mmCIF file of C-alpha atoms in Angstrom:
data_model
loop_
_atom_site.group_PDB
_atom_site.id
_atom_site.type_symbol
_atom_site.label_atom_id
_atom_site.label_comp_id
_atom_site.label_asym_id
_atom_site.label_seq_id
_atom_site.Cartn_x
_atom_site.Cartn_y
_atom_site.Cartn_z
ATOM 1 C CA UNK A 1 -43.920 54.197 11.533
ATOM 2 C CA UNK A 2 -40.348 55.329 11.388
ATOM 3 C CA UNK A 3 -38.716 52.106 12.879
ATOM 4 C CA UNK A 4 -39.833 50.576 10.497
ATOM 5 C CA UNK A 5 -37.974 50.474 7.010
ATOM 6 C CA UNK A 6 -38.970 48.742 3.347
ATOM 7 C CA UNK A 7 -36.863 47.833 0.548
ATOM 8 C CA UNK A 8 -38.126 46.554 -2.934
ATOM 9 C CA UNK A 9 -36.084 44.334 -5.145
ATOM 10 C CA UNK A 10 -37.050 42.856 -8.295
ATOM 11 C CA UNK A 11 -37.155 38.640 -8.775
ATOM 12 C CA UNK A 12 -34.575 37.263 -10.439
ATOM 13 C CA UNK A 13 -34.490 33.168 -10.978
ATOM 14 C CA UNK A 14 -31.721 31.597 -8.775
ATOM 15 C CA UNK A 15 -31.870 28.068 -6.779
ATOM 16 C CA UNK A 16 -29.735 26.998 -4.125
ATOM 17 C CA UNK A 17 -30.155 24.844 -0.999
ATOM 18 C CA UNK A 18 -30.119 26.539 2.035
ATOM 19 C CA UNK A 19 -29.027 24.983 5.880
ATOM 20 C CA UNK A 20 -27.089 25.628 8.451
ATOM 21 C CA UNK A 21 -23.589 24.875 10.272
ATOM 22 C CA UNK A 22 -21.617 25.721 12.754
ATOM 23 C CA UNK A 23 -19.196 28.567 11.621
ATOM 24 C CA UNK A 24 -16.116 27.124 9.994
ATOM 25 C CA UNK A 25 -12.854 27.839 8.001
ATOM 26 C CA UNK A 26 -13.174 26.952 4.165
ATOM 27 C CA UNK A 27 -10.491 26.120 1.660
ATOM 28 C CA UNK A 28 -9.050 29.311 0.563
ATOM 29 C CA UNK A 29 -10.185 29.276 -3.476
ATOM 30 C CA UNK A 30 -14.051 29.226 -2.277
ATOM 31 C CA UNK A 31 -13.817 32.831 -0.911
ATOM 32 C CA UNK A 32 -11.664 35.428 -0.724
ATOM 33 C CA UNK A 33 -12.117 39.103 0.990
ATOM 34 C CA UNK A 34 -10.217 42.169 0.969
ATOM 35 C CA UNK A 35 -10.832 46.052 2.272
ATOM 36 C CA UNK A 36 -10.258 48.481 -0.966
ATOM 37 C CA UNK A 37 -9.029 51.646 0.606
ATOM 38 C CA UNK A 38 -11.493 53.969 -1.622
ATOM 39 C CA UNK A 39 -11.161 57.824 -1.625
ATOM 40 C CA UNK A 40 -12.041 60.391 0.624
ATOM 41 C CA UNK A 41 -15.407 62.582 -0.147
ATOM 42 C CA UNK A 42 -16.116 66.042 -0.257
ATOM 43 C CA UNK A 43 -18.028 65.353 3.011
ATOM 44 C CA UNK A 44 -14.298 64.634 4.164
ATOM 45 C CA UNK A 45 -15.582 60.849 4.924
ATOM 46 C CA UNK A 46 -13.144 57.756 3.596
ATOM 47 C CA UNK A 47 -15.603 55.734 0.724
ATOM 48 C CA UNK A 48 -13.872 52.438 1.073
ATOM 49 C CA UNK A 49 -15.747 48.542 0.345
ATOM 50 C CA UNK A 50 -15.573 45.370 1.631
ATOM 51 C CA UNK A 51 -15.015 43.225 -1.754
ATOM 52 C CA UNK A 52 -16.252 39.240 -1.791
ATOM 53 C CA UNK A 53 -14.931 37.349 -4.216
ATOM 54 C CA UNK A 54 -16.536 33.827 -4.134
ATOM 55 C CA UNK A 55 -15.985 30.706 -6.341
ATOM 56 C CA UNK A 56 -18.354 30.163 -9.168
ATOM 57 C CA UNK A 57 -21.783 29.219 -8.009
ATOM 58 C CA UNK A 58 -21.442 30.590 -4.469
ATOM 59 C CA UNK A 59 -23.927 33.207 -3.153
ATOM 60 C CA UNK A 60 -24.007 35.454 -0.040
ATOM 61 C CA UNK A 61 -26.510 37.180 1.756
ATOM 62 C CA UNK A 62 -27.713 40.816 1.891
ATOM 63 C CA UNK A 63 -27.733 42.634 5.045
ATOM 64 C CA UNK A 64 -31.810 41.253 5.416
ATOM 65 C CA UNK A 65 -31.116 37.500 4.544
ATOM 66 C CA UNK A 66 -34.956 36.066 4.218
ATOM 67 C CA UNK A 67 -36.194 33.144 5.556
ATOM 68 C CA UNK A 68 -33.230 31.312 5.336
ATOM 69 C CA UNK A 69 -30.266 33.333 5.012
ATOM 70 C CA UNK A 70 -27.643 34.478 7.484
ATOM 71 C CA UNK A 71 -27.355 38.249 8.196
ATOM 72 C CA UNK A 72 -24.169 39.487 8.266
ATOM 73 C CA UNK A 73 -22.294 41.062 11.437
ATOM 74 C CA UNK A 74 -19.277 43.324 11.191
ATOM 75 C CA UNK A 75 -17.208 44.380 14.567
ATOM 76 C CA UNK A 76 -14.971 47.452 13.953
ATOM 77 C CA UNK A 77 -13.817 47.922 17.427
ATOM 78 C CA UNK A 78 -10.549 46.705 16.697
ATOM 79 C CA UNK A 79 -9.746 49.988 14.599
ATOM 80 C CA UNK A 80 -8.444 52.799 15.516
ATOM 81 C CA UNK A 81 -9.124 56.483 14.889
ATOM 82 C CA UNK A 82 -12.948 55.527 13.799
ATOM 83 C CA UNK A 83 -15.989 57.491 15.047
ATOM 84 C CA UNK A 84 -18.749 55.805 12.835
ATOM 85 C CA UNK A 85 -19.210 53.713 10.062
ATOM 86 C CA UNK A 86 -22.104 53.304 7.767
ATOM 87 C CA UNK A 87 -22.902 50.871 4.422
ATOM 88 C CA UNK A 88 -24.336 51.684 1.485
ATOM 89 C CA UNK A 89 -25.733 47.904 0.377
ATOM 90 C CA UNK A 90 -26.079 47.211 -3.564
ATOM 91 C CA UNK A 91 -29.493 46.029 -4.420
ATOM 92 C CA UNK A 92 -29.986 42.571 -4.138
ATOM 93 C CA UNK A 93 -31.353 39.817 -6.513
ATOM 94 C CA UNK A 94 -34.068 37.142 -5.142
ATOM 95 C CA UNK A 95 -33.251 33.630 -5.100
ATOM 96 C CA UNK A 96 -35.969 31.206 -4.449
ATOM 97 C CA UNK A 97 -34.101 28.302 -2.047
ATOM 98 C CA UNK A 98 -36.022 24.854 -1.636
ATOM 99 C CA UNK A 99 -39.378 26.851 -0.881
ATOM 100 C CA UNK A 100 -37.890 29.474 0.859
ATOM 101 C CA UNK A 101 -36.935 33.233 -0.297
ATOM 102 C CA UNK A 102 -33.584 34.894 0.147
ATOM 103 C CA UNK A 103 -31.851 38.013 -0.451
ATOM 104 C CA UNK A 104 -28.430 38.221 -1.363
ATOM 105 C CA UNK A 105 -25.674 38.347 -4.496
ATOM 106 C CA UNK A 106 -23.688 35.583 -6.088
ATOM 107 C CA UNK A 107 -20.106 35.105 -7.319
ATOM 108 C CA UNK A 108 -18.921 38.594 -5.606
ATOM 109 C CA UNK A 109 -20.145 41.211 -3.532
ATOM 110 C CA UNK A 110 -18.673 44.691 -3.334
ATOM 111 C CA UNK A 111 -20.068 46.660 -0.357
ATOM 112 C CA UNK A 112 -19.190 50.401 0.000
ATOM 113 C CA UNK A 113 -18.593 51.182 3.543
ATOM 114 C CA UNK A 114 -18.672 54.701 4.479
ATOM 115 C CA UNK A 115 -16.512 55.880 7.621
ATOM 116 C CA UNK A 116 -15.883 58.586 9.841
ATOM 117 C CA UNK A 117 -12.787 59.504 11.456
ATOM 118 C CA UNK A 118 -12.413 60.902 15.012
ATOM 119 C CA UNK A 119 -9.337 63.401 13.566
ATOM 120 C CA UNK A 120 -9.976 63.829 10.108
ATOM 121 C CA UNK A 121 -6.123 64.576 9.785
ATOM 122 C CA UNK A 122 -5.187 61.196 10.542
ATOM 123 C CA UNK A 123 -5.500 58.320 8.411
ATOM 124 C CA UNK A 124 -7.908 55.640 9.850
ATOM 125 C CA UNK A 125 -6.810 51.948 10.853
ATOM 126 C CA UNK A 126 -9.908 49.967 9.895
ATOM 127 C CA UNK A 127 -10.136 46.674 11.040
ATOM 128 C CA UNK A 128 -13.291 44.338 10.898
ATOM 129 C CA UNK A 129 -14.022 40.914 12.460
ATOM 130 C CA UNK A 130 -16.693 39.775 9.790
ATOM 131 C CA UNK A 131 -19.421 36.675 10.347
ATOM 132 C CA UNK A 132 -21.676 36.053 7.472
ATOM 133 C CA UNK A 133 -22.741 33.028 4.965
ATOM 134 C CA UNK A 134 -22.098 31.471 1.992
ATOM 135 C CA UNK A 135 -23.877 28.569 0.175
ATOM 136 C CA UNK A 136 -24.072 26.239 -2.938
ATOM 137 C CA UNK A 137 -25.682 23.685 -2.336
ATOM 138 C CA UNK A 138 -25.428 23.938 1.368
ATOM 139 C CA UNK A 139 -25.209 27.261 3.032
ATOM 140 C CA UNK A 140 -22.479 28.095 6.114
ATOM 141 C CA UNK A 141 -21.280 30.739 8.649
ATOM 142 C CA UNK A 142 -17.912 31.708 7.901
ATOM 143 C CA UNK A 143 -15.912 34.421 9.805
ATOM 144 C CA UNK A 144 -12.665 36.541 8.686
ATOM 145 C CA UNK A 145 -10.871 39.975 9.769
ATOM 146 C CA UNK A 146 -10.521 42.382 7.190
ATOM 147 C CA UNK A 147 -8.089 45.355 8.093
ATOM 148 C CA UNK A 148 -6.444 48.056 6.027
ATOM 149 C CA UNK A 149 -5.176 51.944 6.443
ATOM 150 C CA UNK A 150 -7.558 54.717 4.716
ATOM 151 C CA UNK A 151 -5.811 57.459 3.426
ATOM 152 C CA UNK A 152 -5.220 59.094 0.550
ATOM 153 C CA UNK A 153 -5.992 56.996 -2.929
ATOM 154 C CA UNK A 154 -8.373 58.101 -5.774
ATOM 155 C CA UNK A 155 -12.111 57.192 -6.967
ATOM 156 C CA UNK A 156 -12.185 53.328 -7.147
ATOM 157 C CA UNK A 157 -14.331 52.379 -10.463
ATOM 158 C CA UNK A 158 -15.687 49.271 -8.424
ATOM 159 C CA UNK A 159 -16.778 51.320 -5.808
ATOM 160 C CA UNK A 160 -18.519 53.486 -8.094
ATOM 161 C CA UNK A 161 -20.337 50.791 -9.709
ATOM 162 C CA UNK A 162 -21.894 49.172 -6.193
ATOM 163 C CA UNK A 163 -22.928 52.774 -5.165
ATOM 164 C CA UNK A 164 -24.831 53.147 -8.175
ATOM 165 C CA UNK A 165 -26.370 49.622 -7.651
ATOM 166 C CA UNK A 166 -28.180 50.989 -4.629
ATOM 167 C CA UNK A 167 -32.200 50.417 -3.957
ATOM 168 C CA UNK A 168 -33.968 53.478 -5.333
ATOM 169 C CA UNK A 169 -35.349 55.770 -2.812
ATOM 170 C CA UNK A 170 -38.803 56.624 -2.121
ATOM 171 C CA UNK A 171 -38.776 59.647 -4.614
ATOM 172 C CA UNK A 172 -36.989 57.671 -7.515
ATOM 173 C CA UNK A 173 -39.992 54.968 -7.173
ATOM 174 C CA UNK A 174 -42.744 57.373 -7.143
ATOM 175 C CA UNK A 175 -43.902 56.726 -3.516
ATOM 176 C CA UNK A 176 -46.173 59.628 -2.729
ATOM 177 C CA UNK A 177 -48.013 57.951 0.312
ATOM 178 C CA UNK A 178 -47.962 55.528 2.901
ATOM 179 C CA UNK A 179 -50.123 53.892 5.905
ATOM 180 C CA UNK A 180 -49.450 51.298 7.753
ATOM 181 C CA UNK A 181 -51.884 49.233 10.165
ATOM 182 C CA UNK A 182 -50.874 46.870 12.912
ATOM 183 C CA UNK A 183 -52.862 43.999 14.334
ATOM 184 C CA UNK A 184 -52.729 40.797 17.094
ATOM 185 C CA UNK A 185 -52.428 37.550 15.452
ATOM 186 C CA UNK A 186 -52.042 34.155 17.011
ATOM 187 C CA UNK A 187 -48.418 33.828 16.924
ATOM 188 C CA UNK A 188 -47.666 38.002 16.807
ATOM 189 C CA UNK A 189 -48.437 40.553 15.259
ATOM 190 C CA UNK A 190 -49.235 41.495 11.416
ATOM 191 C CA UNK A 191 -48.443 44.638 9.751
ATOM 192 C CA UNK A 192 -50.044 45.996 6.758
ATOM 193 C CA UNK A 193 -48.236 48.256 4.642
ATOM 194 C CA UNK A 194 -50.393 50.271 1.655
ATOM 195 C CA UNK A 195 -47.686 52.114 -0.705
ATOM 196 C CA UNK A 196 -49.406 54.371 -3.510
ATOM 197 C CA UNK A 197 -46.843 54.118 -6.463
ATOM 198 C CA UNK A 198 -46.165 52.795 -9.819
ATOM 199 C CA UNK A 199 -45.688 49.399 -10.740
ATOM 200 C CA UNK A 200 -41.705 48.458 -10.485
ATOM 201 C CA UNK A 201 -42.480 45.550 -12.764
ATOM 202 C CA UNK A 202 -43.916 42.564 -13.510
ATOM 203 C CA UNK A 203 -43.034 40.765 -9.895
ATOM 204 C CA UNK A 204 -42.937 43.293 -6.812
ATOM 205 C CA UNK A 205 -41.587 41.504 -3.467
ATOM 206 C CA UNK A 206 -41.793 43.643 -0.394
ATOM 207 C CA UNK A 207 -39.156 43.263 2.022
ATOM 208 C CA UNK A 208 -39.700 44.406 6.103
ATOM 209 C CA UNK A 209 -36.871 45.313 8.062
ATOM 210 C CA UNK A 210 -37.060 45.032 11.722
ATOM 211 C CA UNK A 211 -34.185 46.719 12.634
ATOM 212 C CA UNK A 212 -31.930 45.625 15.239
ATOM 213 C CA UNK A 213 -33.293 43.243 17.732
ATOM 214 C CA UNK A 214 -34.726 39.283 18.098
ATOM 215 C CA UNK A 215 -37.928 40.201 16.074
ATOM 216 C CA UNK A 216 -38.658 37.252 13.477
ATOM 217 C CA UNK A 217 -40.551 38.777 10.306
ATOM 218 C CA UNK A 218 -42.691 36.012 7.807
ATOM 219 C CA UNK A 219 -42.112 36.910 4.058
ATOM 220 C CA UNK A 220 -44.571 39.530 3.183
ATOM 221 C CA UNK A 221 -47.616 38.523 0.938
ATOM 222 C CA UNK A 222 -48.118 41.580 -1.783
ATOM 223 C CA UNK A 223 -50.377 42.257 -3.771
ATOM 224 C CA UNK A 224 -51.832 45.348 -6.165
ATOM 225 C CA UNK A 225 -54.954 47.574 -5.644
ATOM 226 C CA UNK A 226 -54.481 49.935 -8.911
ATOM 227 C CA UNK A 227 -51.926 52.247 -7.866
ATOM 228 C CA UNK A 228 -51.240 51.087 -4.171
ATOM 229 C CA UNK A 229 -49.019 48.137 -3.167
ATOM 230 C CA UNK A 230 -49.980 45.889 -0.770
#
C-alpha cells in the first residue's frame, strides 16, 4: 500500500504539556531560526538546513506531530529560481505529553533541506514562510520567514550530523516483508500493518503517515509475534 508510509523511532522519557493557541509572536530569546546556506552535491542539488535554536526546555515537533503536536508547514513560493525542494527529517525522540504521544526534538532542531534549482548556473533565492509549534509547559503556533542565497560554501559539519540522524530505511532494519489489511470500524477505518524484522529494542512505537490530506490517524497499538511487528 504505497500511500502509505511507516517510520519507527525508539522511546525516549520526556514530559511536557501540550495545548493549543492561536499563532503568535514570542520574545525573541525563546526561539531563534536561521537558513545555513550548505553546499552543493554531486547530484548538483544545494544541501542547505533550516536550524532551530530554542531556549532550554523548549521542544518542537517532527514533520508527523502525534496526537497532540502541530505539524509543521513551509511555503517557498516566495523564492526565486527554485524547481523543488525536499527534507531529509532527523529521527525523532518520543515524548509522552499529559497522556498523549508526540514526536518531535527539544532545545534545537537542524533540518537538512534539499533543493533544486530551475538553472543550475544561478544561485537560488530561498525564502520560506514557516508555521510550526513550540511548547514547555504549554505548546503554541508560531510563524517566521526564513530567506537566504545558496551558492557556493563548503560541507557544513551540522548538516552532516542531522543527515546522519535520519530514520533507518527498510534494508538497514531488516524488513524483509510486509502486509497490510484494512477494515470498517465505527468511527473509520483500521489498518493492520504485519512487518517481519528484528527487534529495534526494548520499546518499538509504530508511527502511520497519512500523507497529505484531512485524514486523522489514532496512535498505533504494537505489539510482537516472534519475528513480525504488529
Amino acid at each position: 500500500m504505497d500511500p502509505i508510509r511507516l517510520s519507527l523511532a525508539a522511546l525516549a522519557a520526556m514530559t511536557a504539556l501540550a495545548g493549543g493557541a492561536p499563532a503568535q509572536s514570542l520574545p525573541e530569546d525563546l526561539y531563534r531560526a536561521e537558513l545555513l546556506p550548505g553546499w552543493q552535491t554531486s547530484h548538483g542539488t544545494r544541501m542547505a538546513a533550516l536550524r532551530l535554536s530554542l531556549a532550554q526546555g523548549w521542544k518542537t515537533y517532527w514533520r508527523a506531530p502525534g496526537e497532540a503536536g502541530i505539524p509543521p508547514v513551509f511555503d517557498w513560493s516566495g523564492s526565486e529560481n527554485l524547481a523543488s525542494v525536499s527534507y531529509h527529517w532527523p529521527a525523532p525522540e518520543v515524548f509522552e505529553v499529559s497522556g498523549y504521544r508526540i514526536f518531535g526534538f527539544h532545545d534545537e532542531l537542524i533540518l537538512p533541506i534539499e533543493f533544486t534549482a530551475r538553472d543550475p548556473g544561478k544561485p537560488i533565492q530561498a525564502k520560506a514562510e514557516v508555521a510550526l509549534g513550540i511548547c514547555e509547559e504549554i505548546c503554541v503556533p508560531v510563524e517566521f520567514d526564513v530567506s537566504g542565497e545558496l551558492s557556493g560554501g563548503k560541507p557544513d559539519e551540522r548538516i552532516g550530523r542531522a543527515l546522519a540522524a535520519g530514520p533507518r530505511d527498510a534494508r538497514e532494519a531488516g524488513l524483509t516483508a510486509i502486509r497490510c489489511a484494512v477494515e470498517p470500524i465505527r468511527d473509520g477505518l483500521r489498518l493492520t500493518a504485519t512487518l517481519t524484522m528484528p527487534s529495534l529494542g526494548k520499546t518499538e512505537i509504530a508511527v502511520i503517515e497519512a500523507g497529505a490530506g484531512d485524514i486523522w490517524v489514532s496512535p498505533a497499538d504494537t505489539h510482537r509475534e516472534g519475528d513480525r511487528l504488529v
